Amino acid sequence: MDVSSTQFQTLYQSMLTFVNTCMAGHDPSHNPAHVHRVATLANTILEAEQKRHSPRPLDAAVIKLAALLHDIGDRKYLPQLADPHTHDDIDPKTMVQVALLKHGAPADLAAKVQMVVSHVSYTTECKDPAVVRRLIEEEGYPELAVVQDADRLDAIGAIGIGRTFTFLGAQGKKFAGENGWEMGNCIEHFVDKLERLDGMMKTETGRAMARTRTERLKVFRGWWEEEMYVAAA
Amino acid sequence: MDVSSTQFQTLYQSMLTFVNTCMAGHDPSHNPAHVHRVATLANTILEAEQKRHSPRPLDAAVIKLAALLHDIGDRKYLPQLADPHTHDDIDPKTMVQVALLKHGAPADLAAKVQMVVSHVSYTTECKDPAVVRRLIEEEGYPELAVVQDADRLDAIGAIGIGRTFTFLGAQGKKFAGENGWEMGNCIEHFVDKLERLDGMMKTETGRAMARTRTERLKVFRGWWEEEMYVAAA
């Protein structure tokens, strides 16, 4: 589907409305503004990779739709998405595909976007990194690299710091660690995950953009440790 | 009351238990860990000011208790503190004094600590800065300067950044600005309040400690603006 076609523009606009509606009540760590940043970052990476003559041709329609829909079906927010009475009917594994088909997307596009969205997650990738590598390099989903990198860029740097603490405030009570519901859980999350993301970036463009933001995470953690040391009883 | 006396230690321990219980369910922006940091910072400022031969003698018992109790009666958290059935009985203006008396504090100490706690707030001070100035310089409450500075140090720097976003996630929906419930509200809060705090510090020690942390707020905001610019649609 050509992204400049009227048909694509109509589909994209209706999916944008769908995303804004689904995520309107979400806390600011995973709300429509996050999705819009990821969509812009994905476009930036796509354009830069196309200029670099990326080894694999990239389908812009898949990237645009997958970036827009990448958090639809996120299990952390599923209970907030669904009406409790219809909750059982929602399958996070096919939500994106079902919504795309309902809004008139061609079946092959809907299936491809679903496949990309289903593999963006860091946690899913960590369980079996080879699956993501094969999808990108061998099985015809190089767009996954772009969407993953865009989502991960929004998870690091100052914005990533803001999102982590916002998530802690909004949802962190449910995920409280052994020290309880404390801000230190965010700093652990920097070390355990966020500071590692730049080593998992898939595109040249994304990797270069991640460098500065990862440095910011580390500088911030240095400040944090110094201030906590001064305030320790 | 001599802070090394057994009587003070007993009172302090029981107030510590009271604070930990009252604030146990609070989000990490205003929980017991915040209070403990402020208590340590207040001690640090007290000791440094005493070494500097501060112009006014400081009562360590008042500082220790006021730092510990400074968020008791905070209107933002009052609904979470109280049993809804007894809510009407709680008067935030006297909660600290009532609790101190109940735990055996002398009446003059309880009254003094209440006066300090009632004037720690930035918002209260902004409404009439002369009241705070008079309390500290003329009316015998120089301890207010120390407790205010300690609380404000925990509002800036990396910890202040973390607390602001945590508060946004936990409580910010209630205070959403004209742009809705968005992380940008935190950045506005940096400009409107947090970056101004170092000009309102009352002790030499606090002012010196605030300098680096204020610089950190500004560095972070620079990062934020650059990242938001890149991700703007």
Coordinates of C-alpha atoms in Angstrom, one line a residue:
Chain A
M1 CA 0.0 0.0 0.0
D2 CA 1.5 3.3 -1.1
V3 CA 1.7 5.7 1.8
S4 CA 0.9 8.7 -0.4
S5 CA -2.4 7.1 -1.6
T6 CA -5.7 8.4 -0.4
Q7 CA -6.6 4.9 0.6
F8 CA -3.6 4.7 3.0
Q9 CA -4.2 8.2 4.3
T10 CA -7.8 7.3 5.2
L11 CA -6.8 4.1 6.9
Y12 CA -4.0 5.8 8.8
Q13 CA -6.4 8.6 10.0
S14 CA -9.0 6.1 11.2
M15 CA -6.3 4.1 13.0
L16 CA -5.0 7.3 14.6
T17 CA -8.5 8.0 16.0
F18 CA -8.7 4.4 17.2
V19 CA -5.3 4.7 19.0
N20 CA -6.2 8.1 20.6
T21 CA -9.5 6.7 21.8
C22 CA -8.0 3.4 23.2
M23 CA -5.2 5.2 25.0
A24 CA -6.8 8.4 26.1
G25 CA -7.1 7.4 29.7
H26 CA -3.6 6.0 30.0
D27 CA -1.0 7.6 32.3
P28 CA 1.5 9.7 30.4
S29 CA 4.2 7.0 30.2
H30 CA 2.2 5.1 27.6
N31 CA -0.4 7.5 26.2
P32 CA -1.1 8.9 22.7
A33 CA 1.7 11.4 23.1
H34 CA 4.2 8.5 23.5
V35 CA 2.8 6.9 20.4
H36 CA 3.1 10.1 18.4
R37 CA 6.7 10.5 19.4
V38 CA 7.5 6.9 18.4
A39 CA 5.7 7.5 15.1
T40 CA 7.9 10.5 14.4
L41 CA 11.1 8.8 15.4
A42 CA 10.2 5.8 13.2
N43 CA 9.7 8.1 10.2
T44 CA 13.1 9.8 11.0
I45 CA 14.9 6.4 11.1
L46 CA 13.1 5.2 8.0
E47 CA 14.1 8.3 6.0
A48 CA 17.7 8.1 7.2
E49 CA 18.0 4.4 6.5
Q50 CA 16.5 4.8 3.0
K51 CA 19.2 7.5 2.4
R52 CA 21.9 5.2 3.6
H53 CA 20.6 2.5 1.2
S54 CA 19.7 0.1 3.9
P55 CA 20.4 -3.5 2.9
R56 CA 16.8 -4.4 2.9
P57 CA 13.9 -2.5 1.3
L58 CA 11.6 -1.0 3.9
D59 CA 7.8 -0.8 3.6
A60 CA 6.8 2.6 4.8
A61 CA 3.1 1.7 5.3
V62 CA 4.1 -1.2 7.6
I63 CA 6.4 1.1 9.6
K64 CA 3.9 3.9 10.0
L65 CA 1.1 1.6 11.1
A66 CA 3.2 -0.6 13.3
A67 CA 4.7 2.5 15.1
L68 CA 1.2 3.9 15.6
L69 CA -0.3 0.6 16.9
H70 CA 2.8 -0.7 18.7
D71 CA 1.2 -0.4 22.2
I72 CA -2.2 -1.8 21.3
G73 CA -2.6 -5.1 23.1
D74 CA 0.1 -4.2 25.8
R75 CA -0.8 -6.5 28.6
K76 CA 0.2 -3.9 31.3
Y77 CA -2.7 -1.7 30.1
L78 CA -5.2 -4.3 28.9
P79 CA -7.5 -4.1 31.9
Q80 CA -7.8 -0.4 31.4
L81 CA -8.6 -0.7 27.7
A82 CA -11.4 -3.1 27.9
D83 CA -14.9 -3.0 29.2
P84 CA -14.8 -5.6 32.0
H85 CA -17.8 -7.4 30.5
T86 CA -16.1 -7.8 27.1
H87 CA -12.6 -8.3 28.4
D88 CA -12.6 -12.0 27.7
D89 CA -13.2 -11.4 24.0
I90 CA -10.0 -9.4 23.6
D91 CA -7.0 -11.3 22.4
P92 CA -3.9 -9.1 22.7
K93 CA -2.2 -11.3 20.0
T94 CA -4.6 -10.3 17.3
M95 CA -6.0 -7.0 18.4
V96 CA -4.0 -4.9 15.9
Q97 CA -4.8 -7.2 13.0
V98 CA -8.5 -7.3 13.9
A99 CA -8.7 -3.5 14.2
L100 CA -6.9 -3.0 10.9
L101 CA -9.2 -5.4 9.0
K102 CA -12.2 -3.7 10.6
H103 CA -11.0 -0.4 9.2
G104 CA -10.5 -1.7 5.7
A105 CA -6.8 -2.7 5.6
P106 CA -5.7 -5.3 3.1
A107 CA -5.3 -8.7 4.8
D108 CA -1.5 -9.0 4.0
L109 CA -0.8 -5.5 5.4
A110 CA -2.8 -6.3 8.6
A111 CA -1.0 -9.5 9.1
K112 CA 2.4 -8.0 8.6
V113 CA 1.7 -5.0 10.9
Q114 CA 0.5 -7.5 13.6
M115 CA 3.6 -9.5 13.3
V116 CA 5.8 -6.5 13.8
V117 CA 3.8 -5.2 16.7
S118 CA 3.8 -8.6 18.4
H119 CA 7.7 -8.5 18.4
V120 CA 8.5 -5.0 19.4
S121 CA 8.7 -5.8 23.2
Y122 CA 12.0 -6.0 24.9
T123 CA 10.8 -8.7 27.3
T124 CA 9.6 -10.9 24.4
E125 CA 12.9 -10.4 22.6
C126 CA 15.0 -11.3 25.7
K127 CA 13.1 -14.6 26.0
D128 CA 14.4 -15.6 22.5
P129 CA 16.5 -13.0 20.7
A130 CA 16.9 -15.3 17.7
V131 CA 13.2 -15.0 16.8
V132 CA 13.5 -11.3 16.3
R133 CA 16.8 -11.6 14.4
R134 CA 15.3 -14.1 12.0
L135 CA 12.2 -12.0 11.4
I136 CA 14.3 -9.0 10.5
E137 CA 17.1 -10.7 8.5
E138 CA 15.4 -13.7 6.9
E139 CA 11.7 -13.7 7.1
G140 CA 10.9 -10.4 5.5
Y141 CA 10.2 -8.1 8.4
P142 CA 13.0 -5.5 8.4
E143 CA 10.5 -2.9 9.4
L144 CA 10.5 -4.4 12.9
A145 CA 14.1 -3.1 13.3
V146 CA 12.9 0.5 12.7
V147 CA 9.8 0.3 15.0
Q148 CA 11.8 -1.3 17.8
D149 CA 14.5 1.3 17.6
A150 CA 12.0 4.2 17.6
D151 CA 10.1 2.7 20.7
R152 CA 13.4 2.2 22.5
L153 CA 14.6 5.7 21.8
D154 CA 11.5 7.0 23.6
A155 CA 12.4 4.7 26.6
I156 CA 15.9 6.3 27.2
G157 CA 17.3 9.8 27.7
A158 CA 15.4 12.5 29.6
I159 CA 12.1 11.3 28.2
G160 CA 12.8 7.8 29.2
I161 CA 13.7 9.0 32.7
G162 CA 10.4 10.9 32.9
R163 CA 8.4 7.9 31.6
T164 CA 10.0 5.5 34.1
F165 CA 9.1 7.6 37.1
T166 CA 5.6 8.4 35.7
F167 CA 5.0 4.7 35.3
L168 CA 6.2 4.1 38.8
G169 CA 3.7 6.6 40.2
A170 CA 0.8 5.4 38.0
Q171 CA 1.3 1.7 37.9
G172 CA 4.4 0.8 40.0
K173 CA 2.5 -0.2 43.1
K174 CA 1.4 -3.3 41.2
F175 CA 5.0 -4.1 40.3
A176 CA 6.6 -3.1 43.6
G177 CA 10.0 -4.8 44.1
E178 CA 11.3 -6.4 47.3
N179 CA 12.0 -2.9 48.7
G180 CA 8.3 -2.0 48.2
W181 CA 6.9 0.9 46.1
E182 CA 10.1 3.1 46.0
M183 CA 11.8 5.3 43.4
G184 CA 14.9 3.1 43.7
N185 CA 12.9 0.6 41.5
C186 CA 13.3 3.0 38.6
I187 CA 17.1 3.2 39.1
E188 CA 17.2 -0.6 39.1
H189 CA 15.2 -0.5 35.9
F190 CA 17.8 1.8 34.3
V191 CA 20.6 -0.7 35.1
D192 CA 18.6 -3.9 34.3
K193 CA 17.1 -2.7 31.1
L194 CA 17.3 0.9 29.8
E195 CA 21.1 1.2 29.9
R196 CA 21.3 -2.0 27.9
L197 CA 18.9 -1.0 25.1
D198 CA 21.6 0.8 23.0
G199 CA 23.4 -2.5 22.6
M200 CA 20.2 -4.0 21.2
M201 CA 19.5 -1.2 18.6
K202 CA 19.0 -2.7 15.1
T203 CA 19.5 0.2 12.7
E204 CA 22.6 2.4 12.3
T205 CA 20.5 5.5 12.6
G206 CA 18.8 4.3 15.8
R207 CA 22.1 3.2 17.3
A208 CA 23.7 6.6 16.7
M209 CA 20.7 8.4 18.3
A210 CA 20.7 6.0 21.3
R211 CA 24.3 6.9 22.3
T212 CA 23.6 10.3 23.7
R213 CA 20.4 9.3 25.4
T214 CA 22.1 6.3 27.1
E215 CA 24.8 8.7 28.3
R216 CA 22.1 10.9 29.8
L217 CA 20.7 7.9 31.7
K218 CA 24.1 7.3 33.2
V219 CA 24.7 10.9 34.1
F220 CA 21.3 11.1 35.8
R221 CA 22.1 7.9 37.8
G222 CA 25.3 9.4 39.0
W223 CA 23.5 12.5 40.3
W224 CA 20.9 10.2 41.9
E225 CA 23.5 8.1 43.7
E226 CA 25.3 11.2 45.0
E227 CA 22.1 12.8 46.3
M228 CA 20.9 9.5 47.9
Y229 CA 24.3 9.1 49.6
V230 CA 24.0 12.6 51.1
A231 CA 20.4 11.9 52.3
A232 CA 21.1 8.4 53.7
A233 CA 20.2 8.2 57.4
Chain B
M1 CA 13.9 19.3 75.3
D2 CA 17.4 17.9 75.0
V3 CA 17.7 15.7 71.9
S4 CA 20.0 13.3 73.7
S5 CA 17.6 12.7 76.5
T6 CA 15.7 9.4 76.8
Q7 CA 12.5 11.3 76.9
F8 CA 13.2 12.9 73.5
Q9 CA 14.3 9.6 72.0
T10 CA 11.1 7.9 73.1
L11 CA 9.0 10.7 71.7
Y12 CA 10.9 10.7 68.4
Q13 CA 10.6 7.0 68.0
S14 CA 6.9 7.0 68.6
M15 CA 6.5 9.9 66.1
L16 CA 8.6 8.0 63.6
T17 CA 6.2 5.0 63.9
F18 CA 3.3 7.4 63.5
V19 CA 4.7 9.0 60.3
N20 CA 5.6 5.6 58.8
T21 CA 2.1 4.4 59.5
C22 CA 0.3 7.5 58.2
M23 CA 2.3 7.7 55.0
A24 CA 2.9 3.9 54.3
G25 CA 0.4 3.9 51.4
H26 CA 1.6 7.2 49.8
D27 CA 3.1 7.1 46.4
P28 CA 7.0 7.4 46.4
S29 CA 7.0 11.2 45.8
H30 CA 5.7 11.8 49.4
N31 CA 6.3 8.6 51.3
P32 CA 8.3 7.8 54.5
A33 CA 11.5 7.5 52.4
H34 CA 11.1 11.2 51.4
V35 CA 10.6 12.2 55.0
H36 CA 13.7 10.2 56.1
R37 CA 15.8 12.0 53.5
V38 CA 14.5 15.4 54.6
A39 CA 15.2 14.4 58.3
T40 CA 18.8 13.6 57.3
L41 CA 19.3 16.7 55.2
A42 CA 17.9 18.9 58.1
N43 CA 20.4 17.3 60.5
T44 CA 23.2 18.0 58.0
I45 CA 22.2 21.6 57.6
L46 CA 21.7 22.0 61.4
E47 CA 25.2 20.7 62.1
A48 CA 26.8 22.8 59.4
E49 CA 25.0 26.0 60.6
Q50 CA 26.0 25.3 64.2
K51 CA 29.6 25.0 63.1
R52 CA 29.3 28.3 61.1
H53 CA 28.0 30.0 64.3
S54 CA 24.6 30.7 62.7
P55 CA 23.3 34.1 63.9
R56 CA 20.4 32.6 65.8
P57 CA 20.5 29.6 68.1
L58 CA 18.7 26.6 66.7
D59 CA 16.6 24.1 68.7
A60 CA 17.6 20.6 67.5
A61 CA 14.5 19.0 68.9
V62 CA 12.2 21.3 67.0
I63 CA 14.2 20.7 63.8
K64 CA 14.2 16.9 64.1
L65 CA 10.5 16.7 64.9
A66 CA 9.4 19.3 62.3
A67 CA 11.5 17.6 59.6
L68 CA 9.9 14.2 60.5
L69 CA 6.4 15.6 60.6
H70 CA 6.6 18.2 57.8
D71 CA 4.2 16.4 55.5
I72 CA 1.6 15.4 58.0
G73 CA -1.5 17.4 57.2
D74 CA -0.5 17.9 53.6
R75 CA -3.8 18.6 51.8
K76 CA -2.8 16.8 48.7
Y77 CA -2.7 13.5 50.6
L78 CA -5.3 14.1 53.3
P79 CA -8.1 12.0 51.6
Q80 CA -5.7 9.0 51.6
L81 CA -4.7 9.5 55.2
A82 CA -8.1 9.5 56.8
D83 CA -10.8 7.0 57.2
P84 CA -13.7 8.6 55.1
H85 CA -16.0 8.3 58.1
T86 CA -13.6 10.3 60.4
H87 CA -12.3 12.6 57.7
D88 CA -14.3 15.6 59.0
D89 CA -12.6 15.4 62.4
I90 CA -9.1 15.9 61.0
D91 CA -7.9 19.5 61.0
P92 CA -4.7 19.7 58.9
K93 CA -3.7 22.9 60.8
T94 CA -3.4 21.1 64.1
M95 CA -2.8 17.5 63.2
V96 CA 0.9 17.7 64.1
Q97 CA 0.4 19.4 67.5
V98 CA -2.4 17.0 68.4
A99 CA -0.3 13.9 67.5
L100 CA 2.7 15.3 69.5
L101 CA 0.6 16.0 72.6
K102 CA -1.0 12.5 72.3
H103 CA 2.5 11.0 72.3
G104 CA 3.6 13.0 75.4
A105 CA 5.4 16.0 74.0
P106 CA 5.5 19.2 76.2
A107 CA 2.9 21.7 75.1
D108 CA 5.5 24.4 74.1
L109 CA 7.4 22.0 71.9
A110 CA 4.3 20.7 70.2
A111 CA 3.1 24.2 69.5
K112 CA 6.5 25.3 68.1
V113 CA 6.8 22.2 65.8
Q114 CA 3.3 22.8 64.5
M115 CA 4.1 26.4 63.7
V116 CA 7.2 25.3 61.8
V117 CA 5.4 22.5 59.9
S118 CA 2.5 24.9 59.0
H119 CA 4.9 27.3 57.3
V120 CA 7.2 24.9 55.3
S121 CA 5.1 25.0 52.2
Y122 CA 6.3 26.9 49.1
T123 CA 2.7 27.8 48.1
T124 CA 1.9 29.2 51.6
E125 CA 5.2 31.2 51.5
C126 CA 4.5 32.6 48.0
K127 CA 1.1 33.9 49.2
D128 CA 2.9 36.1 51.8
P129 CA 6.7 35.8 52.0
A130 CA 6.9 38.3 54.8
V131 CA 5.2 36.0 57.2
V132 CA 7.9 33.4 56.8
R133 CA 10.6 36.0 57.0
R134 CA 9.2 37.4 60.3
L135 CA 8.8 34.0 61.8
I136 CA 12.5 33.1 61.1
E137 CA 14.1 36.5 61.9
E138 CA 11.9 38.1 64.5
E139 CA 9.4 35.7 66.1
G140 CA 11.7 32.9 67.3
Y141 CA 11.4 30.2 64.7
P142 CA 14.8 30.1 63.0
E143 CA 14.3 26.3 62.8
L144 CA 11.8 26.9 60.0
A145 CA 14.7 28.0 57.7
V146 CA 16.5 24.6 58.2
V147 CA 13.4 22.5 57.7
Q148 CA 12.3 24.4 54.6
D149 CA 15.7 24.2 53.1
A150 CA 15.9 20.4 53.7
D151 CA 12.5 19.8 52.2
R152 CA 13.4 22.0 49.1
L153 CA 16.7 20.2 48.6
D154 CA 14.7 16.9 48.2
A155 CA 12.5 18.7 45.6
I156 CA 15.3 19.5 43.2
G157 CA 18.2 17.7 41.5
A158 CA 17.8 14.1 40.3
I159 CA 15.6 13.2 43.3
G160 CA 13.4 16.2 42.6
I161 CA 13.0 15.2 38.9
G162 CA 12.1 11.6 40.0
R163 CA 9.6 12.9 42.6
T164 CA 7.9 15.2 40.1
F165 CA 7.3 12.6 37.5
T166 CA 6.3 10.0 40.1
F167 CA 3.7 12.5 41.5
L168 CA 2.5 13.1 37.9
G169 CA 1.9 9.4 37.5
A170 CA 0.3 8.9 40.9
Q171 CA -1.7 12.1 41.4
G172 CA -1.2 14.2 38.3
K173 CA -4.5 13.3 36.7
K174 CA -6.2 15.3 39.4
F175 CA -4.0 18.4 38.7
A176 CA -3.9 18.0 34.8
G177 CA -3.2 21.3 33.2
E178 CA -4.7 22.8 30.0
N179 CA -2.8 20.3 27.9
G180 CA -4.2 17.4 29.9
W181 CA -2.4 14.7 31.8
E182 CA 1.0 15.0 30.1
M183 CA 4.7 14.9 31.2
G184 CA 5.1 18.4 29.9
N185 CA 3.3 19.5 33.1
C186 CA 6.4 18.4 35.0
I187 CA 8.7 20.5 32.9
E188 CA 6.4 23.6 33.4
H189 CA 6.7 22.8 37.2
F190 CA 10.5 22.9 36.9
V191 CA 10.3 26.4 35.4
D192 CA 7.5 27.7 37.6
K193 CA 8.7 26.4 40.9
L194 CA 11.7 24.1 41.2
E195 CA 14.3 26.2 39.4
R196 CA 13.3 29.1 41.6
L197 CA 13.7 27.4 44.9
D198 CA 17.4 28.0 45.2
G199 CA 16.7 31.7 45.3
M200 CA 14.4 31.1 48.3
M201 CA 16.8 29.0 50.4
K202 CA 17.2 30.4 53.9
T203 CA 20.5 29.0 55.2
E204 CA 24.0 29.4 53.8
T205 CA 24.4 25.6 53.9
G206 CA 21.2 24.9 52.1
R207 CA 21.9 27.6 49.4
A208 CA 25.3 26.0 48.6
M209 CA 23.7 22.5 48.4
A210 CA 20.9 23.8 46.2
R211 CA 23.2 25.2 43.5
T212 CA 24.4 21.9 42.0
R213 CA 20.9 20.4 42.1
T214 CA 19.4 23.4 40.4
E215 CA 22.0 23.1 37.7
R216 CA 20.9 19.5 37.2
L217 CA 17.3 20.5 36.8
K218 CA 18.4 22.9 34.0
V219 CA 20.6 20.3 32.3
F220 CA 17.8 17.8 32.4
R221 CA 15.4 20.4 30.9
G222 CA 17.8 21.0 28.1
W223 CA 18.0 17.3 27.3
W224 CA 14.2 17.1 27.4
E225 CA 13.7 20.0 25.0
E226 CA 16.1 18.6 22.5
E227 CA 14.5 15.1 22.6
M228 CA 11.0 16.6 22.3
Y229 CA 12.1 18.7 19.4
V230 CA 13.4 15.6 17.6
A231 CA 10.1 13.7 18.3
A232 CA 7.7 16.5 17.4
A233 CA 5.4 15.5 14.6

